[in-house]
Coordinates of N, CA and C in Angstrom, one line a residue:
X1 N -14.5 23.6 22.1 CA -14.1 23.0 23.3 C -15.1 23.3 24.5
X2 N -15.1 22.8 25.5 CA -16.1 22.9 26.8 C -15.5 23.6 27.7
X3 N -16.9 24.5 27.5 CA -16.4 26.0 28.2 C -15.7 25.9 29.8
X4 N -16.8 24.6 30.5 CA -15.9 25.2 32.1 C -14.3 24.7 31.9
X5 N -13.9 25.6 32.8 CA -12.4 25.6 32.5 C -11.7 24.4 33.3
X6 N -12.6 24.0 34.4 CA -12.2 22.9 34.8 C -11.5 21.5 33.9
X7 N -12.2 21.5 32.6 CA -12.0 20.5 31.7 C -10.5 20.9 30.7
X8 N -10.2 22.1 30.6 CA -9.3 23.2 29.9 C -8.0 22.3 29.8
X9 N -7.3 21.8 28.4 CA -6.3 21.0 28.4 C -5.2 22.3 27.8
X10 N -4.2 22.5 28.3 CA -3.0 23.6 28.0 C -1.4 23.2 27.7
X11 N -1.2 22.3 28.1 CA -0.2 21.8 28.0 C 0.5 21.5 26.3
X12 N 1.1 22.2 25.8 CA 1.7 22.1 24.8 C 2.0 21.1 24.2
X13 N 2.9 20.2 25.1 CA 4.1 19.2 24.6 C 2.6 18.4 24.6
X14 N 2.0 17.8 25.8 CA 0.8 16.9 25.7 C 0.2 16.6 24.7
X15 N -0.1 18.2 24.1 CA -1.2 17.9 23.2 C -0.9 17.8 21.6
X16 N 0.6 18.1 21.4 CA 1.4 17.4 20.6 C 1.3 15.5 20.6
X17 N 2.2 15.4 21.8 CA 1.8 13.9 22.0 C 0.8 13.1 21.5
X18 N -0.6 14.1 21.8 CA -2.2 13.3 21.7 C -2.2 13.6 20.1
X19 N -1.4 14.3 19.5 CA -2.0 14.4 18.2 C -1.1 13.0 17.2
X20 N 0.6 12.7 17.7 CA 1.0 11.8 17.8 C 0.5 10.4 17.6
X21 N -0.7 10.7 18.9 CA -1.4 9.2 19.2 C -2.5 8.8 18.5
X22 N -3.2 10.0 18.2 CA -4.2 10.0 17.8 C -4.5 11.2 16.1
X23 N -3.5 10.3 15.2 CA -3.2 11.0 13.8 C -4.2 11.4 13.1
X24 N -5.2 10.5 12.7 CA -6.4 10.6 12.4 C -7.4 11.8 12.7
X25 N -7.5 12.5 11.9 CA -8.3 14.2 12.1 C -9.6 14.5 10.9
X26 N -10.8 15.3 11.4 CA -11.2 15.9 10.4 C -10.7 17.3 10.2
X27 N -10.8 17.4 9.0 CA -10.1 18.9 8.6 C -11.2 19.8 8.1
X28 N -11.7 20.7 8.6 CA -12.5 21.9 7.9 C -12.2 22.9 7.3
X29 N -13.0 23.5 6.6 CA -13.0 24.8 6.4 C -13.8 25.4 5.4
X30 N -13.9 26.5 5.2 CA -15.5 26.9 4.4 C -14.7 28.1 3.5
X31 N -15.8 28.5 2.0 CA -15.4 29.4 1.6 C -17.1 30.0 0.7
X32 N -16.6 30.5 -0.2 CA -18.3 31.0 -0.6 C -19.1 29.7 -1.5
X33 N -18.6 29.3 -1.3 CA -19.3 27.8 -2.1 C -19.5 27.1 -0.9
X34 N -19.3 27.3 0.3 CA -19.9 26.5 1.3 C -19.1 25.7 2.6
X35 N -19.7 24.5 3.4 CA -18.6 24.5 4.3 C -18.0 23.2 3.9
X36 N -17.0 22.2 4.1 CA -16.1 21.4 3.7 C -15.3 20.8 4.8
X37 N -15.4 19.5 4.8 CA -14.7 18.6 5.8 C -14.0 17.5 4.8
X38 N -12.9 16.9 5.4 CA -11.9 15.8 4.9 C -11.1 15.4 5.8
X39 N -11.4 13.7 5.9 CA -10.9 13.2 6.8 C -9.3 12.1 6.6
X40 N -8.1 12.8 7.3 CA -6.9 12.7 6.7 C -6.1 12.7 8.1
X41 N -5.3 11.5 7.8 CA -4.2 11.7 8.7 C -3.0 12.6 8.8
X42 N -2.8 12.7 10.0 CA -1.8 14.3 9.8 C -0.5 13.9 10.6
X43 N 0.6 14.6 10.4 CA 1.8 14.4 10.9 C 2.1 15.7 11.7
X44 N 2.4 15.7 13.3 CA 3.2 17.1 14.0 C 4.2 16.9 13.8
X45 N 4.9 18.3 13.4 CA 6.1 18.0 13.7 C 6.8 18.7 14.8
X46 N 8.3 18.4 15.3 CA 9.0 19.0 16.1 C 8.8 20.5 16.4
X47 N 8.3 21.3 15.7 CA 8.0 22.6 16.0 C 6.6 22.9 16.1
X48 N 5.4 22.0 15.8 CA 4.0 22.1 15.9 C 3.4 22.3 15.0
X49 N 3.7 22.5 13.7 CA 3.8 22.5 12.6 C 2.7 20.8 12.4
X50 N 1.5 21.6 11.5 CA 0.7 20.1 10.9 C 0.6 19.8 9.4
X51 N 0.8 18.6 8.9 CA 1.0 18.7 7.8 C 0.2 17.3 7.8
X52 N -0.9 17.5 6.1 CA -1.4 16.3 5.8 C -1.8 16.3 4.3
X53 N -2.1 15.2 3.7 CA -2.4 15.7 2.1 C -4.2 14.8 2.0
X54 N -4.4 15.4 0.7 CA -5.7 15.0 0.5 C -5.4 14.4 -1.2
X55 N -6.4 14.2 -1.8 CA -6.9 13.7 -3.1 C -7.0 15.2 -3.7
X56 N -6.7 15.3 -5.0 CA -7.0 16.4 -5.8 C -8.2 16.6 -6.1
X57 N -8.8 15.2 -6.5 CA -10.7 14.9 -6.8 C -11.4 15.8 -5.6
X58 N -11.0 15.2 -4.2 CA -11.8 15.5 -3.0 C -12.4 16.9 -3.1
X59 N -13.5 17.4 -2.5 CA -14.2 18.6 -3.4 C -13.5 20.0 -2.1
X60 N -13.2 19.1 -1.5 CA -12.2 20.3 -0.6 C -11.0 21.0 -1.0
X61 N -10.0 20.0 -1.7 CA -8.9 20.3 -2.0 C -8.7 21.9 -2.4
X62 N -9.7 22.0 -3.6 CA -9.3 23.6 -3.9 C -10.0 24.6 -3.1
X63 N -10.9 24.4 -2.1 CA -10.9 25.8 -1.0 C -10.3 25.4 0.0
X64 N -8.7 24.8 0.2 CA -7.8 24.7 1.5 C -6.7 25.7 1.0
X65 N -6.3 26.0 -0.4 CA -4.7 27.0 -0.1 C -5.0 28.1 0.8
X66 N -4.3 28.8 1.2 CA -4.4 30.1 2.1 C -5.7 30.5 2.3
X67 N -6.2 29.5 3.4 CA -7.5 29.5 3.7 C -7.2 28.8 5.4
X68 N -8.3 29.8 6.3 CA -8.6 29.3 7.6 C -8.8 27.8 7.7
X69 N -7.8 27.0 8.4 CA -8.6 25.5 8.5 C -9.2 25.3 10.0
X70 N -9.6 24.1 10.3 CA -9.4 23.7 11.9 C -10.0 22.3 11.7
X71 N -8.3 22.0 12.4 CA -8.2 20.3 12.5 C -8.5 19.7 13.7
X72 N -9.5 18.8 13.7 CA -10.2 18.3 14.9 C -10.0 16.8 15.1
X73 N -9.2 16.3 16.2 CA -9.0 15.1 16.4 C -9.6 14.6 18.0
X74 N -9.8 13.5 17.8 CA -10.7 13.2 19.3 C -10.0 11.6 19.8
X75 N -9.9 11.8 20.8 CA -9.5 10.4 21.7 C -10.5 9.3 22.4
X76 N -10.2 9.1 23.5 CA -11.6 8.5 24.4 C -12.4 8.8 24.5
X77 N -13.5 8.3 24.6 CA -14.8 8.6 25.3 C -15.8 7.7 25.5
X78 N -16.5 8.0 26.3 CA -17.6 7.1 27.0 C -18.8 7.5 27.2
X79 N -19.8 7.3 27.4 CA -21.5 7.7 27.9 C -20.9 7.4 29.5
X80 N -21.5 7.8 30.6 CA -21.5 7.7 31.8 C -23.2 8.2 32.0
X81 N -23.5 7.2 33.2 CA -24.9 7.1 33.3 C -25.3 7.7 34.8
X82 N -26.2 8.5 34.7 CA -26.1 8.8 35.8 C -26.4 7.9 36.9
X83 N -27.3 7.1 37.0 CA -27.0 5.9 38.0 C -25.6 5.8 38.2
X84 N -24.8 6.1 38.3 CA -23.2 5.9 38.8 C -22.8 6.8 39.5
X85 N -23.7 7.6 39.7 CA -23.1 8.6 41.1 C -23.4 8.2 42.2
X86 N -22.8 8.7 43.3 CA -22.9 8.4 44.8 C -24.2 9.7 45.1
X87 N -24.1 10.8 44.3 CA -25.1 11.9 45.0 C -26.6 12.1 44.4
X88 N -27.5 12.3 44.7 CA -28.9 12.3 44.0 C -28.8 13.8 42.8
X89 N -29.7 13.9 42.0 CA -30.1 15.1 41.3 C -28.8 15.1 40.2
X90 N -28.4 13.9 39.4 CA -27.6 13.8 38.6 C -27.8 13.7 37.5
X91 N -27.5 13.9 36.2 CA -27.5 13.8 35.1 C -26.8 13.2 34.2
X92 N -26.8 12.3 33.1 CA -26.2 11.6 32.2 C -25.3 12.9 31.7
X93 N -23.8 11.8 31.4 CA -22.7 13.0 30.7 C -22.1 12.0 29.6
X94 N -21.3 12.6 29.3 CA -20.1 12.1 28.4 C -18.7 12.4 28.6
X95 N -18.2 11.6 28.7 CA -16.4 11.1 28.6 C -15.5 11.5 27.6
X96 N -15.2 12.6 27.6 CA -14.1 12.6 26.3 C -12.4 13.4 25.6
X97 N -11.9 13.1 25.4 CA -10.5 14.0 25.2 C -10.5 14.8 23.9
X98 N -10.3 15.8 23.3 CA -10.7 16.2 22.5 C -9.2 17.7 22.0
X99 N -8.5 17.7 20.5 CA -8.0 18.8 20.2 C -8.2 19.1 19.3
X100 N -8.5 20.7 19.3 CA -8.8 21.8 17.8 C -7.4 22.7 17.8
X101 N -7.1 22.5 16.0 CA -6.2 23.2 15.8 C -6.5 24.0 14.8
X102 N -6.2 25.3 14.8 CA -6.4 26.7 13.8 C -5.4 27.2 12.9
X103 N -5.5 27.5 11.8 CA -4.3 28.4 11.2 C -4.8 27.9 10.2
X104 N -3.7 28.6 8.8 CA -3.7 28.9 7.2 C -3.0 27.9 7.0
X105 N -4.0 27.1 6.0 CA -3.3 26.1 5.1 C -2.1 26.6 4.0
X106 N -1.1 25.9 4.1 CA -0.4 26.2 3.1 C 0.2 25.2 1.8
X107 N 0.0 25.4 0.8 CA -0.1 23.8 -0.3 C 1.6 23.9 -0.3
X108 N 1.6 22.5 -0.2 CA 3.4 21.8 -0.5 C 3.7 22.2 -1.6
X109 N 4.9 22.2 -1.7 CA 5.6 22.1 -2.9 C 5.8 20.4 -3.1
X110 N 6.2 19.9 -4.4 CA 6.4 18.7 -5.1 C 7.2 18.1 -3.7
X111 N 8.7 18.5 -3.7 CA 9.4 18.0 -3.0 C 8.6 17.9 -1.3
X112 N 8.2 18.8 -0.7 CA 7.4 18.8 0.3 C 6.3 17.4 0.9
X113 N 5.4 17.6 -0.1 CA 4.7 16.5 -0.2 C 5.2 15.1 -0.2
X114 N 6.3 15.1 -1.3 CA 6.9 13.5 -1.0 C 7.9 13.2 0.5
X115 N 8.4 14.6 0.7 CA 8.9 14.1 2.3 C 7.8 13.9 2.7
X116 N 6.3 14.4 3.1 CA 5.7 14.2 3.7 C 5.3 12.8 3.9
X117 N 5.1 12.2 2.3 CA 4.7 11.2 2.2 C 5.7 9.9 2.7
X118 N 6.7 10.2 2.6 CA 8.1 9.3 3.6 C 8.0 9.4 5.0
X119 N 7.9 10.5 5.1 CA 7.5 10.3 6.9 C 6.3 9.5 7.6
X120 N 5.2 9.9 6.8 CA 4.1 9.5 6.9 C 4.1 7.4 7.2
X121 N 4.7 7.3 6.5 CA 4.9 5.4 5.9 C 6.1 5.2 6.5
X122 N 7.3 5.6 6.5 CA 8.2 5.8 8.0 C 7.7 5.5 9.6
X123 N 6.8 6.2 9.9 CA 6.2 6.5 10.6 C 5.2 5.0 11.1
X124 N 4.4 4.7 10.2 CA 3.3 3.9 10.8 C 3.9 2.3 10.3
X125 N 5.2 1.9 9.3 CA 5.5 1.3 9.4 C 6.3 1.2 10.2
X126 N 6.9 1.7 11.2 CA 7.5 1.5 12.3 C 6.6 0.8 13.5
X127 N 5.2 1.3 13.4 CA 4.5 1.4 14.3 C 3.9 -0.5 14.3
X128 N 3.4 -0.9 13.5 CA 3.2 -1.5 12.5 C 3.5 -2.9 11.6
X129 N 4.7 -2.5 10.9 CA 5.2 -3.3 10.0 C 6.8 -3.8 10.3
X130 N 7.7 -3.4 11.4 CA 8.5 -2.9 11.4 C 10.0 -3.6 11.1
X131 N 9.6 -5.2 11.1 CA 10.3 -6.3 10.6 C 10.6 -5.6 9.1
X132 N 9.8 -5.4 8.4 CA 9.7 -5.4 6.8 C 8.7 -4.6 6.6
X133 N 9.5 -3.1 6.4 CA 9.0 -1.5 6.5 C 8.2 -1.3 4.8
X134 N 7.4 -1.3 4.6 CA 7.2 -1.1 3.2 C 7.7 0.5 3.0
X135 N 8.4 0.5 1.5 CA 9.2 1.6 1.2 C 8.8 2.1 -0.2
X136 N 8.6 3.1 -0.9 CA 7.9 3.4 -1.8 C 9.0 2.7 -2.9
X137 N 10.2 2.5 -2.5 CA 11.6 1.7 -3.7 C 11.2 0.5 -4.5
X138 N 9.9 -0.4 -3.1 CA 9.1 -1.2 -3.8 C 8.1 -1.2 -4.7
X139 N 8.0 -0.4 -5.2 CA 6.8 -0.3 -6.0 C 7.9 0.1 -7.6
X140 N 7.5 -0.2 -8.5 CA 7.6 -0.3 -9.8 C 8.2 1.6 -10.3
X141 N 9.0 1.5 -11.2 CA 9.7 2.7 -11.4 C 8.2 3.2 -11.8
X142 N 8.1 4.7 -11.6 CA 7.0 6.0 -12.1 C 5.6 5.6 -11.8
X143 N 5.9 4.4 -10.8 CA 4.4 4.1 -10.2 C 4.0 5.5 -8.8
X144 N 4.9 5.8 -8.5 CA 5.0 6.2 -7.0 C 4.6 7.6 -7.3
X145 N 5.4 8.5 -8.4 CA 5.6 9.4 -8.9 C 4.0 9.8 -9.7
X146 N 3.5 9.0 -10.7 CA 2.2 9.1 -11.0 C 0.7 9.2 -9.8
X147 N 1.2 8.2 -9.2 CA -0.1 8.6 -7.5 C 0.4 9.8 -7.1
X148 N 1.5 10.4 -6.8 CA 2.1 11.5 -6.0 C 1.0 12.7 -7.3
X149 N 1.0 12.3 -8.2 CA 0.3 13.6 -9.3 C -1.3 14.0 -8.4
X150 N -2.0 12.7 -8.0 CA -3.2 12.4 -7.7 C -4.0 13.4 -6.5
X151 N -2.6 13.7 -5.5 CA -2.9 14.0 -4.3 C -2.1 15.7 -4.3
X152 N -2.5 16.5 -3.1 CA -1.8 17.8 -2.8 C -1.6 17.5 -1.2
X153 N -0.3 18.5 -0.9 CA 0.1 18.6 0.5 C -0.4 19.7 1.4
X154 N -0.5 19.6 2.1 CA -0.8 21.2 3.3 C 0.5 20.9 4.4
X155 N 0.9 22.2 4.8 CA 1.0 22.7 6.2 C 0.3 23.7 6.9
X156 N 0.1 23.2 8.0 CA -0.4 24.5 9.1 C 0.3 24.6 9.9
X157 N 0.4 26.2 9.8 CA 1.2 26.6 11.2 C -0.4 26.9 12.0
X158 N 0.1 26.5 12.9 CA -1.2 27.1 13.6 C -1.3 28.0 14.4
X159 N -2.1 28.5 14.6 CA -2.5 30.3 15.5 C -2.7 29.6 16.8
X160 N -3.6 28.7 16.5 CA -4.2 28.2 18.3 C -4.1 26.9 18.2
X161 N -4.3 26.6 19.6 CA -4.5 25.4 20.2 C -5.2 25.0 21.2
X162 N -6.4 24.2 21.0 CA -7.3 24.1 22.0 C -7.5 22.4 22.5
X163 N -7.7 22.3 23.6 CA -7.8 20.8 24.4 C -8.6 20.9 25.3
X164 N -9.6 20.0 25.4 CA -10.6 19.5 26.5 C -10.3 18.0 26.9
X165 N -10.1 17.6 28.4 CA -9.9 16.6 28.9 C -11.3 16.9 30.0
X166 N -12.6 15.9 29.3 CA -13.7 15.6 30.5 C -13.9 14.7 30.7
X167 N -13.0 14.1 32.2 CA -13.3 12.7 32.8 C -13.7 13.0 34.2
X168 N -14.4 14.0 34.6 CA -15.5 14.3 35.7 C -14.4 14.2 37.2
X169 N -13.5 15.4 36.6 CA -12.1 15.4 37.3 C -13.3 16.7 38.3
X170 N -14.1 17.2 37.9 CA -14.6 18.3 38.9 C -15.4 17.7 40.0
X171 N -15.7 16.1 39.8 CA -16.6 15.5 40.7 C -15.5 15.8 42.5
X172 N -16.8 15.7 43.4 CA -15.7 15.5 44.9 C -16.0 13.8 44.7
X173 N -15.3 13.7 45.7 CA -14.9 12.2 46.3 C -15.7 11.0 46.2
X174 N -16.7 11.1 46.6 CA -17.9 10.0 46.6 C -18.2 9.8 44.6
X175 N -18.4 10.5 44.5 CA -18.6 10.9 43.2 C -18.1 10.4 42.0
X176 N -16.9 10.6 42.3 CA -15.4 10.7 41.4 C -15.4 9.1 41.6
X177 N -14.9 8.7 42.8 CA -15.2 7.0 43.0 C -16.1 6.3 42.4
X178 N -17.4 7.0 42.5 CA -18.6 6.3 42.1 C -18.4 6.1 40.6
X179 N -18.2 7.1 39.8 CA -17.5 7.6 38.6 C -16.8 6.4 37.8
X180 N -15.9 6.1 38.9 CA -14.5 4.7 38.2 C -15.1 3.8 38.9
X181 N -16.4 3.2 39.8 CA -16.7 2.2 39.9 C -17.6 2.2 38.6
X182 N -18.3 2.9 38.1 CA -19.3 2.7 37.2 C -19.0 2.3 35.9
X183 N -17.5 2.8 35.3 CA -16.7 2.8 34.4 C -16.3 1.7 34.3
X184 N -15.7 1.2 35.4 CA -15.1 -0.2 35.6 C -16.4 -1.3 35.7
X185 N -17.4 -1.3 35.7 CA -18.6 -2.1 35.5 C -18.7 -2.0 33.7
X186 N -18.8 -1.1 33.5 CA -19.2 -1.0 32.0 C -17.9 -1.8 30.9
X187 N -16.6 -2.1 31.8 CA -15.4 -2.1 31.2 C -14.7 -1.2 29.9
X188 N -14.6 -0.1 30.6 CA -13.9 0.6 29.9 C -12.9 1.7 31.0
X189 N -12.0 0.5 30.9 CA -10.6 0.4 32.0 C -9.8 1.7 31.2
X190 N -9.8 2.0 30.2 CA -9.6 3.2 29.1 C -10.1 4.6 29.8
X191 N -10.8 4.7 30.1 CA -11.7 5.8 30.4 C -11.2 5.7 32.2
X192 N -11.2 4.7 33.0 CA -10.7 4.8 34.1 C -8.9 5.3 34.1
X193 N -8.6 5.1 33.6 CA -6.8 5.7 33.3 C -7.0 6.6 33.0
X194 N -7.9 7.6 31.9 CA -7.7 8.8 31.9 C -8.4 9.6 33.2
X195 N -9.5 9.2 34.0 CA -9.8 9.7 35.1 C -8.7 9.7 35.7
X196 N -7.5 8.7 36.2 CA -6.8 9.2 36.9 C -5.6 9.8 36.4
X197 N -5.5 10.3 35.3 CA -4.3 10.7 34.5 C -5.0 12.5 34.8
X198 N -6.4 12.8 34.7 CA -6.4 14.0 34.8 C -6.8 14.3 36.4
X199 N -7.0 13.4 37.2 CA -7.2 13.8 38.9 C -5.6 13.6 39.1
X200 N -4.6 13.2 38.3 CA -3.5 13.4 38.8 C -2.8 15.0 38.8
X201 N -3.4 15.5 37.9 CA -2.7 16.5 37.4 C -3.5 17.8 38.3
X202 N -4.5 17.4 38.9 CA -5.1 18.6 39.8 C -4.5 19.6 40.6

């Protein structure tokens, strides 16, 4: 995360939310064979609790049981030029929202995994599909049950929680304006909403 604290996202429920919105995570973690990423959608749940599955094949799967992970998911972002400031002696940045999550993988049990896998498709066919929810019922008897062999589950409780929100909330006035006129040139009206979503919060 980016160290000035100015940028420092804390908010619990928030960053729940952002992980809501933005499900899609890389997942790390390393062991003596080396370091290991997989990229997998994840479910929070009501207590903070992260849960996602992979492929058995994937060369990760077997260094994630009771092993350190950290799940990295990212939101907006933009290049900002420095020509878009109002003050001289400026530099090119970048625009971005960003959460890291820590803790010990834990592998599902059978039953675990297939709730997970209902929630999961619950979930985005709601989002989605929601006239005519695809349901695993449709698929052919011991079809569902044979893929479920294919794949393993994880939870993480997590130890930490880190968030960075940099939309140049530290700029003064001229600045900060110049900031969302320059944004708004480039059209990314996205990146102007999170400027004022985090100058709101100051």
């Amino acid at each position: 995360m980016h160290p000035n604290r100015a940028f420092a996202w804390e908010d619990r429920e928030a960053l729940l939310r952002f992980v809501a919105d933005h499900p899609f995570a890389h997942i790390f973690t390393g062991s003596g064979e080396g370091l290991f990423v997989v990229h997998a959608p994840v479910l929070a749940t009501d207590d903070g609790n992260v849960l996602f599955h992979v492929a058995k094949r994937n060369c990760i799967a077997a260094h994630l049981p009771d092993r350190q992970v950290l799940i990295s998911i990212s939101g907006r972002e933009a290049y900002h030029s420095a020509n878009w400031y109002a003050s001289e002696n400026q530099v090119p940045t970048w625009h971005y929202e960003a959460v890291e999550i820590e803790g010990v993988a834990r592998a599902l049990s059978e039953e675990e995994l297939v709730d997970l896998l209902d929630r999961l498709s619950e979930r985005f066919e709601q989002l989605h599909q929601p006239k005519q929810p695809w349901t695993r019922g449709k698929m052919e008897p011991g079809k569902f049950e044979a893929m479920t062999r294919a794949i393993v589950g994880f939870e993480v409780v997590p130890s930490e929680w880190r968030g960075t929100r940099k939309f140049n909330q530290h700029k003064a006035g001229e600045d900060l304006a110049a900031t969302i006129a320059g944004q708004t040139e480039a059209g990314r009206e996205d990146i102007v909403q999170a400027i004022g979503e985090v100058s709101a919060t100051k």
